[in-house]
Tab-separated table of C-alpha atoms in Angstrom:
chain	number	residue	atom	x	y	z
A	1	MET	CA	91.706	86.456	120.105
A	2	LYS	CA	91.179	85.046	116.630
A	3	GLY	CA	92.491	87.522	113.496
A	4	ILE	CA	92.223	87.000	109.612
A	5	ILE	CA	94.723	87.853	107.413
A	6	ILE	CA	93.682	88.388	103.709
A	7	GLY	CA	97.037	88.288	101.581
A	8	GLY	CA	100.266	85.969	102.161
A	9	GLY	CA	102.456	88.236	100.548
A	10	ILE	CA	105.845	89.660	102.697
A	11	ILE	CA	103.594	92.017	104.334
A	12	GLY	CA	100.709	89.952	105.613
A	13	LEU	CA	103.176	87.043	106.647
A	14	SER	CA	105.146	89.221	108.685
A	15	ILE	CA	101.899	90.952	110.558
A	16	ALA	CA	100.768	87.240	110.976
A	17	ARG	CA	104.390	85.985	112.159
A	18	SER	CA	104.021	89.169	114.524
A	19	LEU	CA	100.655	88.318	116.150
A	20	LEU	CA	101.429	84.476	116.524
A	21	LYS	CA	103.691	84.950	118.458
A	22	GLU	CA	101.528	87.146	120.735
A	23	GLY	CA	99.203	84.640	121.299
A	24	TYR	CA	96.473	85.677	118.547
A	25	SER	CA	94.631	82.609	116.524
A	26	LEU	CA	95.241	83.336	113.083
A	27	THR	CA	93.783	82.367	109.604
A	28	ILE	CA	96.031	83.226	106.513
A	29	ILE	CA	93.698	83.436	103.039
A	30	ASP	CA	95.035	83.859	100.004
A	31	LYS	CA	93.528	83.529	96.261
A	32	ASP	CA	96.853	81.403	95.040
A	33	ARG	CA	99.693	79.704	97.140
A	34	ILE	CA	101.022	81.765	100.190
A	35	GLY	CA	104.410	83.549	99.269
A	36	ARG	CA	103.688	83.412	95.695
A	37	GLY	CA	102.314	86.902	94.366
A	38	ALA	CA	104.043	90.405	93.785
A	39	SER	CA	106.257	89.738	96.801
A	40	TRP	CA	107.986	86.807	95.264
A	41	ALA	CA	108.619	88.524	91.900
A	42	ALA	CA	109.939	91.833	93.797
A	43	GLY	CA	113.879	92.222	93.000
A	44	GLY	CA	114.115	92.471	96.819
A	45	MET	CA	116.151	95.970	97.279
A	46	LEU	CA	116.755	97.644	100.421
A	47	ALA	CA	116.857	101.053	98.732
A	48	PRO	CA	115.233	103.845	100.300
A	49	GLN	CA	117.927	106.132	99.651
A	50	SER	CA	118.803	104.770	95.581
A	51	GLU	CA	114.889	105.148	94.854
A	52	GLY	CA	115.613	108.694	95.149
A	53	LEU	CA	112.715	109.510	97.824
A	54	ASP	CA	112.129	112.724	98.604
A	55	LYS	CA	112.532	113.846	101.998
A	56	GLY	CA	109.717	114.012	104.263
A	57	ALA	CA	107.506	111.124	106.234
A	58	PHE	CA	108.109	108.463	103.813
A	59	LEU	CA	111.624	108.662	103.383
A	60	ASP	CA	111.882	108.354	107.255
A	61	LEU	CA	109.587	105.890	107.020
A	62	CYS	CA	111.530	103.877	104.540
A	63	ILE	CA	115.185	104.495	106.527
A	64	LYS	CA	113.508	103.366	109.616
A	65	SER	CA	112.126	99.798	108.329
A	66	ARG	CA	115.983	99.599	106.257
A	67	ASP	CA	117.713	100.034	109.993
A	68	MET	CA	114.951	97.271	111.061
A	69	TYR	CA	115.712	94.835	108.622
A	70	ARG	CA	119.557	92.865	110.031
A	71	VAL	CA	117.065	92.243	113.926
A	72	PHE	CA	113.889	91.370	111.362
A	73	ILE	CA	116.015	88.731	109.563
A	74	GLU	CA	118.361	87.072	112.209
A	75	GLU	CA	114.755	86.219	114.035
A	76	ILE	CA	114.048	84.864	111.051
A	77	GLU	CA	116.701	82.779	110.120
A	78	GLU	CA	116.982	81.577	113.838
A	79	GLU	CA	113.801	80.334	114.244
A	80	THR	CA	113.734	78.731	110.801
A	81	GLY	CA	117.081	77.615	109.473
A	82	VAL	CA	116.464	79.447	106.248
A	83	LYS	CA	118.843	81.287	104.611
A	84	THR	CA	117.138	84.730	103.157
A	85	GLY	CA	119.766	85.944	101.011
A	86	TYR	CA	120.085	89.585	103.510
A	87	TRP	CA	122.796	91.644	101.920
A	88	GLU	CA	124.065	95.221	103.301
A	89	SER	CA	126.085	95.203	99.726
A	90	GLY	CA	125.762	98.695	98.865
A	91	ILE	CA	123.743	100.290	96.015
A	92	ILE	CA	125.526	102.764	93.362
A	93	CYS	CA	123.484	104.678	91.310
A	94	PRO	CA	125.106	105.263	87.902
A	95	ALA	CA	124.951	108.566	85.847
A	96	PHE	CA	124.658	107.996	82.002
A	97	SER	CA	125.217	112.206	81.475
A	98	ASP	CA	125.983	115.252	82.813
A	99	ASP	CA	122.359	116.283	83.353
A	100	GLU	CA	121.977	113.072	85.463
A	101	ALA	CA	125.453	113.408	87.127
A	102	ASP	CA	124.290	116.551	88.877
A	103	MET	CA	120.835	115.419	89.826
A	104	LEU	CA	122.529	112.287	91.426
A	105	LYS	CA	124.884	114.687	93.115
A	106	LYS	CA	122.004	116.723	94.126
A	107	LYS	CA	120.292	114.482	95.689
A	108	LEU	CA	122.927	113.288	98.114
A	109	ASP	CA	123.609	116.563	99.200
A	110	VAL	CA	120.248	116.297	100.609
A	111	TYR	CA	120.332	113.314	101.655
A	112	ILE	CA	123.578	114.295	103.596
A	113	SER	CA	121.799	117.285	105.177
A	114	GLU	CA	120.026	114.680	106.577
A	115	GLY	CA	122.382	112.935	108.251
A	116	LEU	CA	122.255	109.734	105.640
A	117	THR	CA	125.424	108.479	103.728
A	118	GLY	CA	126.676	108.014	100.230
A	119	LYS	CA	129.457	108.962	98.415
A	120	TRP	CA	130.263	110.369	94.754
A	121	LEU	CA	132.396	108.125	92.810
A	122	ASN	CA	134.148	108.612	89.436
A	123	ARG	CA	134.268	105.830	86.853
A	124	LYS	CA	137.816	105.021	87.582
A	125	GLU	CA	136.653	104.129	91.134
A	126	LEU	CA	133.464	102.214	89.734
A	127	GLU	CA	135.542	100.438	87.389
A	128	GLU	CA	137.627	99.166	90.638
A	129	ILE	CA	134.134	97.864	91.528
A	130	TYR	CA	133.225	96.044	88.337
A	131	SER	CA	134.252	96.568	84.815
A	132	PRO	CA	134.120	97.012	81.634
A	133	LEU	CA	131.282	99.748	82.296
A	134	GLY	CA	129.340	101.018	79.517
A	135	SER	CA	130.969	103.950	77.187
A	136	ASN	CA	128.285	106.074	78.355
A	137	VAL	CA	128.650	105.748	82.467
A	138	LEU	CA	130.479	108.848	84.102
A	139	GLY	CA	130.473	108.183	88.064
A	140	GLY	CA	128.075	107.147	89.790
A	141	VAL	CA	126.666	107.345	93.838
A	142	LEU	CA	127.203	104.359	96.366
A	143	TYR	CA	124.458	104.380	99.145
A	144	ASP	CA	126.419	102.122	101.140
A	145	LYS	CA	123.428	101.745	103.995
A	146	ASP	CA	121.325	100.166	101.019
A	147	GLY	CA	121.257	96.773	100.326
A	148	GLN	CA	118.984	93.391	99.605
A	149	VAL	CA	117.378	90.211	100.494
A	150	ASP	CA	116.413	87.531	98.521
A	151	SER	CA	112.500	87.754	98.008
A	152	ARG	CA	112.056	84.855	97.599
A	153	ALA	CA	114.178	83.350	100.108
A	154	VAL	CA	112.843	85.553	103.196
A	155	LEU	CA	108.890	84.500	101.751
A	156	LYS	CA	110.253	80.549	101.835
A	157	ALA	CA	111.145	81.331	105.600
A	158	LEU	CA	108.032	83.565	106.616
A	159	VAL	CA	105.683	80.395	105.179
A	160	ALA	CA	107.877	78.155	107.586
A	161	SER	CA	107.451	80.341	110.605
A	162	VAL	CA	103.419	80.965	110.229
A	163	LYS	CA	103.337	77.048	109.734
A	164	ASP	CA	105.186	76.514	112.745
A	165	LEU	CA	103.456	78.857	115.029
A	166	LYS	CA	100.252	76.778	114.010
A	167	ALA	CA	98.661	79.421	111.496
A	168	GLU	CA	95.692	77.855	109.896
A	169	VAL	CA	96.379	78.277	106.042
A	170	VAL	CA	93.693	78.497	103.798
A	171	GLU	CA	95.265	78.529	100.152
A	172	ASN	CA	94.006	78.874	96.223
A	173	CYS	CA	90.701	80.831	98.123
A	174	LYS	CA	89.302	83.357	96.516
A	175	VAL	CA	87.692	86.544	99.238
A	176	ILE	CA	83.973	86.826	97.668
A	177	SER	CA	83.368	90.274	100.901
A	178	ILE	CA	83.954	91.152	103.755
A	179	GLU	CA	81.516	91.204	106.342
A	180	GLN	CA	80.275	93.787	109.068
A	181	LYS	CA	77.727	94.159	111.460
A	182	ASN	CA	76.483	97.669	112.958
A	183	GLY	CA	80.201	98.696	111.607
A	184	SER	CA	82.170	96.099	112.786
A	185	PHE	CA	83.908	93.399	111.186
A	186	THR	CA	82.572	89.817	111.597
A	187	GLY	CA	84.006	87.582	109.153
A	188	VAL	CA	84.568	86.746	105.611
A	189	LYS	CA	82.972	85.346	102.894
A	190	THR	CA	85.215	83.018	100.401
A	191	GLU	CA	84.485	80.982	97.192
A	192	LYS	CA	84.892	77.810	100.201
A	193	GLY	CA	83.074	78.967	102.968
A	194	ASP	CA	82.449	81.506	105.520
A	195	ILE	CA	85.095	82.464	108.512
A	196	TYR	CA	84.770	84.233	110.972
A	197	GLY	CA	86.682	85.904	112.977
A	198	ASP	CA	87.883	88.533	115.830
A	199	PHE	CA	89.636	90.956	113.350
A	200	CYS	CA	91.092	91.161	109.966
A	201	VAL	CA	93.545	92.806	108.219
A	202	VAL	CA	93.408	93.323	104.210
A	203	CYS	CA	97.018	92.848	103.091
A	204	ALA	CA	95.761	91.816	99.358
A	205	GLY	CA	98.639	94.091	97.861
A	206	ALA	CA	96.980	94.785	93.775
A	207	TRP	CA	93.898	93.062	94.681
A	208	SER	CA	93.329	94.809	97.957
A	209	GLY	CA	90.681	97.747	96.201
A	210	GLN	CA	88.754	94.772	95.092
A	211	LEU	CA	87.848	94.117	98.750
A	212	LEU	CA	87.388	97.749	100.347
A	213	SER	CA	86.552	101.013	99.029
A	214	ILE	CA	90.177	102.362	98.867
A	215	PRO	CA	91.946	103.144	95.651
A	216	VAL	CA	94.889	100.339	95.135
A	217	TYR	CA	95.732	99.326	91.560
A	218	PRO	CA	98.098	97.111	89.854
A	219	ILE	CA	101.470	98.623	88.550
A	220	LYS	CA	102.604	95.772	85.957
A	221	GLY	CA	106.247	94.867	86.452
A	222	GLU	CA	108.682	92.601	84.372
A	223	MET	CA	111.771	91.145	85.407
A	224	LEU	CA	114.274	88.438	84.362
A	225	ALA	CA	117.337	86.779	85.608
A	226	ILE	CA	120.634	85.795	84.183
A	227	ASN	CA	123.783	83.793	85.081
A	228	GLN	CA	126.822	84.985	87.018
A	229	ASP	CA	129.857	84.724	86.406
A	230	VAL	CA	133.524	83.842	87.759
A	231	LYS	CA	134.320	87.997	88.362
A	232	ARG	CA	131.446	88.533	90.743
A	233	LEU	CA	129.439	91.559	90.789
A	234	ASN	CA	129.209	92.873	94.412
A	235	LYS	CA	127.525	95.967	94.424
A	236	ILE	CA	123.416	96.642	93.007
A	237	PHE	CA	123.747	99.063	89.909
A	238	TYR	CA	120.020	100.596	90.066
A	239	SER	CA	119.691	103.084	87.078
A	240	ARG	CA	116.792	104.628	85.140
A	241	LYS	CA	117.761	102.135	82.609
A	242	ALA	CA	117.094	98.716	85.111
A	243	TYR	CA	118.423	97.544	88.086
A	244	ILE	CA	121.009	94.894	88.513
A	245	ILE	CA	121.250	92.877	91.473
A	246	PRO	CA	123.827	89.694	91.780
A	247	ARG	CA	122.169	88.078	94.879
A	248	LYS	CA	124.303	87.054	97.986
A	249	ASP	CA	124.673	83.021	97.122
A	250	LYS	CA	125.938	83.954	93.621
A	251	THR	CA	122.800	81.769	91.955
A	252	ARG	CA	122.013	84.665	89.480
A	253	ILE	CA	121.846	88.456	88.606
A	254	VAL	CA	118.487	90.190	88.410
A	255	ILE	CA	117.356	92.587	86.468
A	256	GLY	CA	114.305	94.760	86.535
A	257	ALA	CA	111.734	96.298	86.421
A	258	THR	CA	109.497	97.903	83.887
A	259	GLU	CA	106.815	99.927	84.657
A	260	GLU	CA	103.344	99.730	82.585
A	261	ASN	CA	99.473	100.533	84.411
A	262	VAL	CA	97.868	97.543	82.425
A	263	GLY	CA	95.589	96.252	84.622
A	264	PHE	CA	95.625	93.159	85.710
A	265	LYS	CA	97.282	92.024	81.898
A	266	ASP	CA	99.165	88.499	82.182
A	267	GLY	CA	102.767	87.524	80.615
A	268	ASN	CA	105.953	89.200	79.596
A	269	THR	CA	106.515	91.424	76.462
A	270	VAL	CA	108.861	91.946	74.018
A	271	LYS	CA	108.969	95.167	74.818
A	272	GLY	CA	109.526	94.663	78.096
A	273	VAL	CA	112.382	92.262	77.729
A	274	LYS	CA	114.013	93.921	75.780
A	275	LYS	CA	114.374	97.098	77.882
A	276	LEU	CA	115.253	95.322	80.590
A	277	LEU	CA	118.364	93.650	78.446
A	278	ASP	CA	119.051	97.198	76.713
A	279	GLY	CA	119.782	98.772	80.620
A	280	LEU	CA	121.358	95.166	81.201
A	281	ILE	CA	124.238	96.208	78.232
A	282	GLU	CA	124.008	99.969	78.614
A	283	THR	CA	125.388	99.576	81.940
A	284	PHE	CA	127.746	96.013	81.491
A	285	PRO	CA	128.230	95.755	77.974
A	286	ASN	CA	130.117	92.695	78.687
A	287	MET	CA	126.871	90.879	80.016
A	288	LYS	CA	125.752	90.828	76.449
A	289	ASN	CA	126.548	86.679	75.818
A	290	ARG	CA	125.117	85.493	79.419
A	291	GLU	CA	122.503	82.897	79.722
A	292	ILE	CA	119.070	84.303	80.375
A	293	VAL	CA	117.606	82.099	83.379
A	294	GLU	CA	113.703	83.084	83.798
A	295	ILE	CA	111.743	85.550	82.742
A	296	TRP	CA	108.646	86.664	85.157
A	297	TYR	CA	106.244	89.247	86.158
A	298	GLY	CA	104.260	90.728	88.517
A	299	TYR	CA	101.927	93.326	89.995
A	300	ARG	CA	102.870	96.229	92.456
A	301	PRO	CA	100.656	97.837	94.443
A	302	ALA	CA	99.557	101.275	94.183
A	303	THR	CA	97.485	104.120	95.304
A	304	PRO	CA	96.592	107.309	93.284
A	305	ASP	CA	99.575	109.121	95.473
A	306	LEU	CA	101.971	106.304	95.281
A	307	LEU	CA	102.261	105.735	98.811
A	308	PRO	CA	100.705	103.024	101.368
A	309	VAL	CA	97.638	102.772	103.154
A	310	LEU	CA	98.530	101.490	106.564
A	311	GLY	CA	96.129	101.310	109.670
A	312	LYS	CA	92.112	101.370	110.575
A	313	THR	CA	89.939	101.312	108.099
A	314	TYR	CA	85.955	102.663	107.772
A	315	VAL	CA	85.304	99.102	109.539
A	316	GLU	CA	86.116	98.713	113.493
A	317	ASN	CA	88.198	95.839	113.749
A	318	LEU	CA	89.012	95.976	110.018
A	319	TYR	CA	92.785	97.337	109.284
A	320	ILE	CA	94.870	97.839	106.277
A	321	ALA	CA	98.326	96.867	105.094
A	322	THR	CA	98.782	97.720	101.493
A	323	GLY	CA	99.421	100.622	98.777
A	324	HIS	CA	103.509	100.145	98.625
A	325	TYR	CA	104.366	100.026	95.401
A	326	ARG	CA	107.864	99.538	95.081
A	327	ASN	CA	108.867	98.968	98.656
A	328	GLY	CA	106.761	96.296	99.716
A	329	ILE	CA	110.337	93.982	100.423
A	330	LEU	CA	111.459	97.214	102.402
A	331	LEU	CA	108.388	98.612	104.779
A	332	ALA	CA	107.736	94.712	106.261
A	333	PRO	CA	109.415	95.100	109.136
A	334	VAL	CA	108.276	98.626	109.831
A	335	THR	CA	104.915	97.667	108.817
A	336	THR	CA	104.416	95.056	111.036
A	337	LYS	CA	105.654	97.026	114.189
A	338	LEU	CA	102.984	99.706	113.369
A	339	LEU	CA	100.192	97.219	112.704
A	340	THR	CA	101.431	94.870	115.802
A	341	ASP	CA	101.104	97.874	117.758
A	342	LEU	CA	97.537	99.265	116.811
A	343	ILE	CA	95.871	96.212	116.596
A	344	ILE	CA	97.261	94.648	119.971
A	345	ASN	CA	96.861	98.728	121.963
A	346	GLY	CA	94.187	100.258	119.718
A	347	LYS	CA	96.783	103.523	119.568
A	348	GLU	CA	97.363	105.611	116.596
A	349	ASN	CA	100.714	106.386	115.577
A	350	GLN	CA	102.117	109.215	113.553
A	351	TYR	CA	102.565	106.788	110.366
A	352	THR	CA	99.061	104.763	110.673
A	353	GLU	CA	97.308	108.777	110.796
A	354	ILE	CA	99.897	109.997	107.924
A	355	PHE	CA	99.218	106.877	105.701
A	356	SER	CA	95.735	106.755	107.135
A	357	TYR	CA	92.853	105.584	104.326
A	358	LYS	CA	90.888	108.914	104.521
A	359	ARG	CA	93.629	110.368	102.890
A	360	VAL	CA	92.846	108.410	99.354
A	361	VAL	CA	88.876	108.058	99.963
A	362	GLY	CA	86.429	111.076	99.173
């Protein structure tokens, strides 16, 4: 069977890799270079608990995907020889006030009651991990199972994988429309010509709403990176002020991320960069003299309820996997499994039913 994947981010590439390994013929179409969209801009945290997700189906989905990550990454690294920076580093959520400490402790209690792990660390215990801390840091929660990948390294590995598996890649090509006949998918019309297939998966991130009548819109995020130093930070610090991500290869520390509903407005802003730097310095005042090595931005794909849209669409043999918002990197393994199983076996899963497009359309 011949399939088409629209979107070459971590979701589209992961699904493509899975289907190619099952013997499908695939064309991957991207409006830019594959692997260089929102996924390239992402921090790469695998952080369902640190994000403070409420208990329920979405938390369950995220935990499931986090638990799949080690095998997912080991397979990709073995296939390609590309190191992805996967690191079960643990993530610390610091508290800057008594009220914030109480909130974090209550969330921790909920997770413990759900059989998940984590523990409260006082300021002295945090200082044993990294110091000096900002004067307002009272303590924090350590979620030892949360971690990270270097999103750019993962994308490089996935691009190498799909090319090795003989995917046809059509880059710098805008999809004009998705074609159907009698309610069934037939192909896509692009600015470089028509491409036909037996099925299609729309993984176009924040641009998915331009291709389908499904409300997906961009939330812009600004980020920056600073250089590492001799004294290595070995845990992510993730708070309402900023998240601070030391890379496993010691090359940089990534700082993120702002959130703005400003459409596809290009560029970094003084306001956004200042917010990130203020959050960094309030957490680690000694980092104020670090060199800034890069500044960038990207667009998270959001839906009205900030939850993903997964599975079938209103057109037969046309599928969707988008709206992952802040958790696209985290959800790549489980999204890949759900869509691969659905395409091959035609059977719905509880998650493709819960996160169906039907909940976000009239």
